[in-house]
PDB file of C-alpha atoms in Angstrom:
ATOM      1  CA  MET A 217       0.000   0.000   0.000  1.00  0.00           C
ATOM      2  CA  SER A 218       1.430   3.359  -1.025  1.00  0.00           C
ATOM      3  CA  ASP A 219       1.620   6.449   1.153  1.00  0.00           C
ATOM      4  CA  ALA A 220      -0.801   8.185  -1.214  1.00  0.00           C
ATOM      5  CA  SER A 221      -3.502   5.574  -0.536  1.00  0.00           C
ATOM      6  CA  TYR A 222      -3.102   5.587   3.243  1.00  0.00           C
ATOM      7  CA  GLN A 223      -6.118   7.131   4.978  1.00  0.00           C
ATOM      8  CA  GLY A 224      -5.729   5.934   8.554  1.00  0.00           C
ATOM      9  CA  PRO A 225      -5.029   7.958  11.700  1.00  0.00           C
ATOM     10  CA  ALA A 226      -1.802   9.567  12.871  1.00  0.00           C
ATOM     11  CA  PHE A 227      -0.083   7.639  15.635  1.00  0.00           C
ATOM     12  CA  TRP A 228       2.763   7.390  18.115  1.00  0.00           C
ATOM     13  CA  VAL A 229       4.884   4.278  18.821  1.00  0.00           C
ATOM     14  CA  VAL A 230       6.377   2.771  21.979  1.00  0.00           C
ATOM     15  CA  ILE A 231       8.983  -0.003  21.650  1.00  0.00           C
ATOM     16  CA  PRO A 232       9.742  -1.720  24.988  1.00  0.00           C
ATOM     17  CA  ALA A 233      13.345  -2.894  24.559  1.00  0.00           C
ATOM     18  CA  ALA A 234      14.627  -3.473  28.088  1.00  0.00           C
ATOM     19  CA  GLY A 235      14.268  -7.257  28.090  1.00  0.00           C
ATOM     20  CA  ILE A 236      17.096  -9.781  28.198  1.00  0.00           C
ATOM     21  CA  GLY A 237      15.630 -12.707  26.254  1.00  0.00           C
ATOM     22  CA  THR A 238      17.272 -15.575  28.135  1.00  0.00           C
ATOM     23  CA  ARG A 239      15.662 -18.256  25.943  1.00  0.00           C
ATOM     24  CA  MET A 240      17.861 -17.142  23.035  1.00  0.00           C
ATOM     25  CA  ARG A 241      20.968 -18.313  24.935  1.00  0.00           C
ATOM     26  CA  ALA A 242      22.906 -15.432  23.373  1.00  0.00           C
ATOM     27  CA  ASP A 243      25.656 -13.131  24.614  1.00  0.00           C
ATOM     28  CA  ARG A 244      23.405 -10.058  24.407  1.00  0.00           C
ATOM     29  CA  PRO A 245      19.725  -9.137  24.566  1.00  0.00           C
ATOM     30  CA  LYS A 246      17.903 -10.630  21.590  1.00  0.00           C
ATOM     31  CA  GLN A 247      16.896  -7.244  20.146  1.00  0.00           C
ATOM     32  CA  TYR A 248      20.586  -6.656  19.415  1.00  0.00           C
ATOM     33  CA  LEU A 249      21.192  -9.917  17.576  1.00  0.00           C
ATOM     34  CA  GLU A 250      22.131  -9.650  13.909  1.00  0.00           C
ATOM     35  CA  LEU A 251      19.746 -10.200  11.024  1.00  0.00           C
ATOM     36  CA  ALA A 252      20.717  -9.350   7.443  1.00  0.00           C
ATOM     37  CA  GLY A 253      23.591  -7.142   8.567  1.00  0.00           C
ATOM     38  CA  ARG A 254      21.681  -5.120  11.162  1.00  0.00           C
ATOM     39  CA  THR A 255      20.164  -5.708  14.582  1.00  0.00           C
ATOM     40  CA  LEU A 256      16.630  -6.949  15.102  1.00  0.00           C
ATOM     41  CA  LEU A 257      15.803  -3.656  16.807  1.00  0.00           C
ATOM     42  CA  GLU A 258      16.914  -1.612  13.798  1.00  0.00           C
ATOM     43  CA  HIS A 259      14.702  -3.639  11.491  1.00  0.00           C
ATOM     44  CA  THR A 260      11.810  -3.267  13.921  1.00  0.00           C
ATOM     45  CA  LEU A 261      12.206   0.511  14.014  1.00  0.00           C
ATOM     46  CA  ASP A 262      12.224   0.603  10.205  1.00  0.00           C
ATOM     47  CA  CYS A 263       8.684  -0.787  10.243  1.00  0.00           C
ATOM     48  CA  PHE A 264       7.504   2.597  11.551  1.00  0.00           C
ATOM     49  CA  LEU A 265      10.038   5.350  10.901  1.00  0.00           C
ATOM     50  CA  ASP A 266       9.152   6.018   7.276  1.00  0.00           C
ATOM     51  CA  HIS A 267       5.394   5.931   7.787  1.00  0.00           C
ATOM     52  CA  PRO A 268       3.863   9.311   6.851  1.00  0.00           C
ATOM     53  CA  ALA A 269       1.445   9.289   9.802  1.00  0.00           C
ATOM     54  CA  LEU A 270       4.048   8.657  12.520  1.00  0.00           C
ATOM     55  CA  LYS A 271       4.112  11.516  15.047  1.00  0.00           C
ATOM     56  CA  GLY A 272       6.911  10.190  17.260  1.00  0.00           C
ATOM     57  CA  LEU A 273       8.602   7.029  18.505  1.00  0.00           C
ATOM     58  CA  VAL A 274      10.051   6.107  21.896  1.00  0.00           C
ATOM     59  CA  VAL A 275      12.376   3.188  22.640  1.00  0.00           C
ATOM     60  CA  CYS A 276      12.425   2.059  26.278  1.00  0.00           C
ATOM     61  CA  LEU A 277      15.889   0.840  27.236  1.00  0.00           C
ATOM     62  CA  ALA A 278      17.466  -0.917  30.190  1.00  0.00           C
ATOM     63  CA  ALA A 279      19.664   1.162  32.457  1.00  0.00           C
ATOM     64  CA  ASP A 280      23.234   1.423  31.147  1.00  0.00           C
ATOM     65  CA  ASP A 281      22.343  -0.368  27.902  1.00  0.00           C
ATOM     66  CA  PRO A 282      25.765  -0.612  26.169  1.00  0.00           C
ATOM     67  CA  TYR A 283      24.405  -1.611  22.751  1.00  0.00           C
ATOM     68  CA  TRP A 284      21.983   1.162  21.851  1.00  0.00           C
ATOM     69  CA  PRO A 285      24.591   3.961  21.580  1.00  0.00           C
ATOM     70  CA  ARG A 286      26.474   1.907  18.981  1.00  0.00           C
ATOM     71  CA  LEU A 287      23.539   1.862  16.551  1.00  0.00           C
ATOM     72  CA  ARG A 288      23.378   4.463  13.799  1.00  0.00           C
ATOM     73  CA  CYS A 289      19.714   5.088  14.588  1.00  0.00           C
ATOM     74  CA  ALA A 290      20.593   6.147  18.150  1.00  0.00           C
ATOM     75  CA  THR A 291      21.105   9.696  16.851  1.00  0.00           C
ATOM     76  CA  ASP A 292      17.992   9.740  14.669  1.00  0.00           C
ATOM     77  CA  PRO A 293      15.974  12.821  15.717  1.00  0.00           C
ATOM     78  CA  ARG A 294      12.718  10.936  15.141  1.00  0.00           C
ATOM     79  CA  ILE A 295      13.564   8.563  18.003  1.00  0.00           C
ATOM     80  CA  GLN A 296      13.426   9.365  21.711  1.00  0.00           C
ATOM     81  CA  VAL A 297      14.492   7.053  24.525  1.00  0.00           C
ATOM     82  CA  ALA A 298      12.967   6.365  27.914  1.00  0.00           C
ATOM     83  CA  ASP A 299      13.974   4.280  30.904  1.00  0.00           C
ATOM     84  CA  GLY A 300      12.801   0.701  30.716  1.00  0.00           C
ATOM     85  CA  GLY A 301      11.420  -1.056  33.768  1.00  0.00           C
ATOM     86  CA  GLU A 302      11.539  -4.460  35.384  1.00  0.00           C
ATOM     87  CA  GLN A 303       8.312  -5.531  33.687  1.00  0.00           C
ATOM     88  CA  ARG A 304       6.928  -4.776  30.239  1.00  0.00           C
ATOM     89  CA  ALA A 305       4.145  -2.652  31.721  1.00  0.00           C
ATOM     90  CA  ASP A 306       6.705  -0.488  33.557  1.00  0.00           C
ATOM     91  CA  SER A 307       8.574   0.137  30.299  1.00  0.00           C
ATOM     92  CA  VAL A 308       5.436   0.996  28.361  1.00  0.00           C
ATOM     93  CA  LEU A 309       4.295   3.405  31.074  1.00  0.00           C
ATOM     94  CA  SER A 310       7.673   5.120  30.926  1.00  0.00           C
ATOM     95  CA  GLY A 311       7.327   5.392  27.159  1.00  0.00           C
ATOM     96  CA  LEU A 312       3.849   6.883  27.452  1.00  0.00           C
ATOM     97  CA  LEU A 313       5.137   9.526  29.845  1.00  0.00           C
ATOM     98  CA  ARG A 314       7.864  10.445  27.381  1.00  0.00           C
ATOM     99  CA  LEU A 315       5.291  10.719  24.607  1.00  0.00           C
ATOM    100  CA  ALA A 316       3.210  13.058  26.771  1.00  0.00           C
ATOM    101  CA  GLU A 317       6.286  15.249  27.184  1.00  0.00           C
ATOM    102  CA  ARG A 318       6.536  15.350  23.392  1.00  0.00           C
ATOM    103  CA  GLY A 319       2.933  16.483  23.023  1.00  0.00           C
ATOM    104  CA  ALA A 320       0.904  13.269  22.822  1.00  0.00           C
ATOM    105  CA  ARG A 321      -2.695  13.876  23.879  1.00  0.00           C
ATOM    106  CA  GLU A 322      -5.015  11.548  25.765  1.00  0.00           C
ATOM    107  CA  ASP A 323      -7.028  10.675  22.679  1.00  0.00           C
ATOM    108  CA  ASP A 324      -4.013  10.113  20.401  1.00  0.00           C
ATOM    109  CA  TRP A 325      -3.379   6.605  19.165  1.00  0.00           C
ATOM    110  CA  VAL A 326      -0.332   4.774  20.515  1.00  0.00           C
ATOM    111  CA  LEU A 327       1.013   1.565  18.994  1.00  0.00           C
ATOM    112  CA  VAL A 328       3.111  -0.688  21.227  1.00  0.00           C
ATOM    113  CA  HIS A 329       5.312  -3.148  19.342  1.00  0.00           C
ATOM    114  CA  ASP A 330       7.793  -5.817  20.429  1.00  0.00           C
ATOM    115  CA  ALA A 331      11.445  -4.919  19.900  1.00  0.00           C
ATOM    116  CA  ALA A 332      12.201  -8.409  18.541  1.00  0.00           C
ATOM    117  CA  ARG A 333       9.315  -8.552  16.062  1.00  0.00           C
ATOM    118  CA  PRO A 334      11.063  -7.215  12.924  1.00  0.00           C
ATOM    119  CA  ASN A 335       8.918  -8.796  10.197  1.00  0.00           C
ATOM    120  CA  LEU A 336       5.829  -6.585  10.490  1.00  0.00           C
ATOM    121  CA  SER A 337       4.556  -5.873   6.983  1.00  0.00           C
ATOM    122  CA  ARG A 338       3.511  -2.400   5.877  1.00  0.00           C
ATOM    123  CA  PHE A 339       0.211  -3.898   4.713  1.00  0.00           C
ATOM    124  CA  ASP A 340      -0.546  -5.244   8.217  1.00  0.00           C
ATOM    125  CA  LEU A 341       0.417  -1.943   9.834  1.00  0.00           C
ATOM    126  CA  ASP A 342      -1.849   0.082   7.554  1.00  0.00           C
ATOM    127  CA  HIS A 343      -4.623  -2.495   7.875  1.00  0.00           C
ATOM    128  CA  LEU A 344      -4.510  -2.244  11.680  1.00  0.00           C
ATOM    129  CA  LEU A 345      -4.540   1.558  11.595  1.00  0.00           C
ATOM    130  CA  MET A 346      -7.474   1.774   9.213  1.00  0.00           C
ATOM    131  CA  GLU A 347      -9.525  -0.964  10.860  1.00  0.00           C
ATOM    132  CA  LEU A 348      -9.233   0.675  14.294  1.00  0.00           C
ATOM    133  CA  ALA A 349      -9.349   4.321  13.215  1.00  0.00           C
ATOM    134  CA  ASP A 350     -12.813   4.874  14.698  1.00  0.00           C
ATOM    135  CA  ASP A 351     -12.908   2.033  17.203  1.00  0.00           C
ATOM    136  CA  PRO A 352     -13.992   3.085  20.714  1.00  0.00           C
ATOM    137  CA  VAL A 353     -11.426   0.813  22.406  1.00  0.00           C
ATOM    138  CA  GLY A 354      -8.618  -0.131  20.029  1.00  0.00           C
ATOM    139  CA  GLY A 355      -7.147  -3.533  19.434  1.00  0.00           C
ATOM    140  CA  LEU A 356      -4.276  -5.633  18.207  1.00  0.00           C
ATOM    141  CA  LEU A 357      -2.940  -7.720  15.378  1.00  0.00           C
ATOM    142  CA  ALA A 358      -3.594 -11.396  15.992  1.00  0.00           C
ATOM    143  CA  VAL A 359      -3.786 -14.734  14.212  1.00  0.00           C
ATOM    144  CA  PRO A 360      -6.472 -17.414  14.672  1.00  0.00           C
ATOM    145  CA  ALA A 361      -5.168 -20.651  16.157  1.00  0.00           C
ATOM    146  CA  ARG A 362      -4.429 -23.224  13.454  1.00  0.00           C
ATOM    147  CA  ASP A 363      -3.371 -26.302  15.382  1.00  0.00           C
ATOM    148  CA  THR A 364      -5.281 -28.488  17.795  1.00  0.00           C
ATOM    149  CA  LEU A 365      -4.817 -27.101  21.296  1.00  0.00           C
ATOM    150  CA  LYS A 366      -4.459 -29.136  24.486  1.00  0.00           C
ATOM    151  CA  ARG A 367      -4.822 -28.048  28.095  1.00  0.00           C
ATOM    152  CA  ALA A 368      -2.248 -29.808  30.277  1.00  0.00           C
ATOM    153  CA  GLY A 369      -2.524 -30.936  33.850  1.00  0.00           C
ATOM    154  CA  ALA A 370       0.162 -30.547  36.502  1.00  0.00           C
ATOM    155  CA  ASP A 371       1.382 -34.045  35.635  1.00  0.00           C
ATOM    156  CA  GLY A 372       2.135 -33.036  32.050  1.00  0.00           C
ATOM    157  CA  ARG A 373      -0.710 -35.085  30.602  1.00  0.00           C
ATOM    158  CA  VAL A 374      -3.576 -33.816  28.469  1.00  0.00           C
ATOM    159  CA  ARG A 375      -6.540 -32.704  30.545  1.00  0.00           C
ATOM    160  CA  GLU A 376      -8.743 -31.590  27.647  1.00  0.00           C
ATOM    161  CA  THR A 377      -8.791 -30.390  24.051  1.00  0.00           C
ATOM    162  CA  VAL A 378      -9.527 -26.679  23.730  1.00  0.00           C
ATOM    163  CA  ASP A 379     -11.852 -25.366  21.024  1.00  0.00           C
ATOM    164  CA  ARG A 380      -9.426 -23.608  18.700  1.00  0.00           C
ATOM    165  CA  ALA A 381     -12.258 -21.759  16.928  1.00  0.00           C
ATOM    166  CA  VAL A 382     -12.325 -19.177  19.730  1.00  0.00           C
ATOM    167  CA  ILE A 383      -8.558 -18.945  20.325  1.00  0.00           C
ATOM    168  CA  TRP A 384      -6.314 -16.308  18.758  1.00  0.00           C
ATOM    169  CA  GLN A 385      -2.570 -15.749  19.128  1.00  0.00           C
ATOM    170  CA  ALA A 386      -1.882 -12.156  20.165  1.00  0.00           C
ATOM    171  CA  PHE A 387       0.717 -10.260  18.139  1.00  0.00           C
ATOM    172  CA  THR A 388       1.829  -6.644  18.051  1.00  0.00           C
ATOM    173  CA  PRO A 389       1.405  -3.780  17.329  1.00  0.00           C
ATOM    174  CA  GLN A 390      -1.316  -3.248  19.894  1.00  0.00           C
ATOM    175  CA  MET A 391      -3.130   0.039  19.378  1.00  0.00           C
ATOM    176  CA  PHE A 392      -4.931   2.055  22.054  1.00  0.00           C
ATOM    177  CA  ARG A 393      -5.618   5.651  23.038  1.00  0.00           C
ATOM    178  CA  HIS A 394      -2.791   7.200  25.044  1.00  0.00           C
ATOM    179  CA  GLY A 395      -4.903   8.145  28.068  1.00  0.00           C
ATOM    180  CA  ALA A 396      -6.864   4.906  28.276  1.00  0.00           C
ATOM    181  CA  LEU A 397      -3.735   2.771  27.982  1.00  0.00           C
ATOM    182  CA  HIS A 398      -1.874   4.825  30.584  1.00  0.00           C
ATOM    183  CA  ARG A 399      -4.725   4.536  33.099  1.00  0.00           C
ATOM    184  CA  ALA A 400      -5.219   0.814  32.534  1.00  0.00           C
ATOM    185  CA  LEU A 401      -1.525  -0.009  32.949  1.00  0.00           C
ATOM    186  CA  ALA A 402      -1.060   2.238  35.987  1.00  0.00           C
ATOM    187  CA  ASP A 403      -4.157   0.894  37.740  1.00  0.00           C
ATOM    188  CA  ALA A 404      -3.219  -2.714  37.017  1.00  0.00           C
ATOM    189  CA  LEU A 405       0.264  -2.216  38.449  1.00  0.00           C
ATOM    190  CA  VAL A 406      -1.148  -0.631  41.601  1.00  0.00           C
ATOM    191  CA  ALA A 407      -3.522  -3.594  41.962  1.00  0.00           C
ATOM    192  CA  ASP A 408      -0.612  -6.009  41.401  1.00  0.00           C
ATOM    193  CA  VAL A 409      -2.367  -7.604  38.423  1.00  0.00           C
ATOM    194  CA  ALA A 410      -0.248  -9.660  36.022  1.00  0.00           C
ATOM    195  CA  ILE A 411      -0.168  -7.829  32.683  1.00  0.00           C
ATOM    196  CA  THR A 412       1.323  -9.785  29.786  1.00  0.00           C
ATOM    197  CA  ASP A 413       0.459  -7.305  27.037  1.00  0.00           C
ATOM    198  CA  GLU A 414      -1.339  -4.004  26.601  1.00  0.00           C
ATOM    199  CA  ALA A 415      -4.602  -5.656  25.607  1.00  0.00           C
ATOM    200  CA  SER A 416      -4.689  -7.563  28.899  1.00  0.00           C
ATOM    201  CA  ALA A 417      -4.513  -4.241  30.765  1.00  0.00           C
ATOM    202  CA  LEU A 418      -7.515  -2.921  28.826  1.00  0.00           C
ATOM    203  CA  GLU A 419      -9.339  -6.212  29.420  1.00  0.00           C
ATOM    204  CA  TRP A 420      -8.721  -5.908  33.156  1.00  0.00           C
ATOM    205  CA  ALA A 421     -10.135  -2.384  32.966  1.00  0.00           C
ATOM    206  CA  GLY A 422     -13.369  -3.792  31.548  1.00  0.00           C
ATOM    207  CA  GLN A 423     -12.781  -3.150  27.848  1.00  0.00           C
ATOM    208  CA  SER A 424     -12.898  -5.569  24.918  1.00  0.00           C
ATOM    209  CA  PRO A 425     -10.070  -4.896  22.451  1.00  0.00           C
ATOM    210  CA  ARG A 426     -10.729  -5.793  18.851  1.00  0.00           C
ATOM    211  CA  LEU A 427      -8.799  -8.571  17.131  1.00  0.00           C
ATOM    212  CA  VAL A 428      -7.483  -7.635  13.670  1.00  0.00           C
ATOM    213  CA  GLU A 429      -6.219 -10.601  11.685  1.00  0.00           C
ATOM    214  CA  GLY A 430      -2.643 -10.212  10.500  1.00  0.00           C
ATOM    215  CA  ARG A 431       0.037 -12.304   8.853  1.00  0.00           C
ATOM    216  CA  ALA A 432       1.409 -15.315  10.691  1.00  0.00           C
ATOM    217  CA  ASP A 433       4.999 -14.450   9.710  1.00  0.00           C
ATOM    218  CA  ASN A 434       4.954 -11.375  11.983  1.00  0.00           C
ATOM    219  CA  LEU A 435       6.701 -13.539  14.528  1.00  0.00           C
ATOM    220  CA  LYS A 436       8.480 -12.522  17.709  1.00  0.00           C
ATOM    221  CA  VAL A 437      12.034 -13.833  17.911  1.00  0.00           C
ATOM    222  CA  THR A 438      12.036 -15.841  21.119  1.00  0.00           C
ATOM    223  CA  ARG A 439      14.173 -18.909  20.409  1.00  0.00           C
ATOM    224  CA  PRO A 440      17.245 -19.501  18.214  1.00  0.00           C
ATOM    225  CA  GLU A 441      15.173 -21.300  15.586  1.00  0.00           C
ATOM    226  CA  ASP A 442      13.014 -18.180  15.128  1.00  0.00           C
ATOM    227  CA  LEU A 443      16.063 -16.173  14.116  1.00  0.00           C
ATOM    228  CA  ASP A 444      17.285 -18.975  11.860  1.00  0.00           C
ATOM    229  CA  TRP A 445      13.885 -19.002  10.125  1.00  0.00           C
ATOM    230  CA  LEU A 446      14.001 -15.257   9.504  1.00  0.00           C
ATOM    231  CA  ARG A 447      17.556 -15.434   8.195  1.00  0.00           C
ATOM    232  CA  GLN A 448      16.534 -18.073   5.675  1.00  0.00           C
ATOM    233  CA  ARG A 449      13.422 -16.123   4.681  1.00  0.00           C
ATOM    234  CA  TRP A 450      15.305 -12.862   4.264  1.00  0.00           C
ATOM    235  CA  ALA A 451      18.297 -14.372   2.456  1.00  0.00           C
ATOM    236  CA  GLY A 452      18.833 -12.384  -0.702  1.00  0.00           C
ATOM    237  CA  LYS A 453      15.762 -10.198  -0.108  1.00  0.00           C
ATOM    238  CA  ARG A 454      17.300  -7.308   1.863  1.00  0.00           C
TER     239      ARG A 454
END
């Protein structure tokens, strides 16, 4: 989809990038692993930086992150940084505060996207923005479950088969109004509620985020085989 055909809303972006990613068994946080000559984080940022409706982007970093200053994009004036927190929700809240300092209003759209999810397509991004442009709550990219799902017992044996027709796998970006997302995250943290993504904070606040079907290859790099898959897919393409 070309910039000329885009008719969705303007938006801000928060990238929580303070995680370690221990399951990658790497010598650095997974967002700084190499893919096609650049880091995962750089590719992830590229998904948004050239979009004509982007109003600003914040990357939330761990304290004393030694890798970020080495990236060429660290001096990009379109990117601001904020302090990351112990949990994802802490990082996102910090990013929202930084956006407010930059002029984000309560009713502005904010997209939160995983730092190690570099294969977001422009089509999916524009589709999400246009589908949710007038939504009263917001929502997220997701993919319907394809495989048979099993619920396990404590003994590691199957307890039941879950109806996959009502199960979706949550992806990012997740798109909500700045004020509503800030209140939901802050209130959930005060109540000591486990928040695994932004949608779960809105759900806890009594809202029902909308699911927008996206591409299954918008995967989050979590294990070494995920990165190997992307390297093979991108070979010769970038």
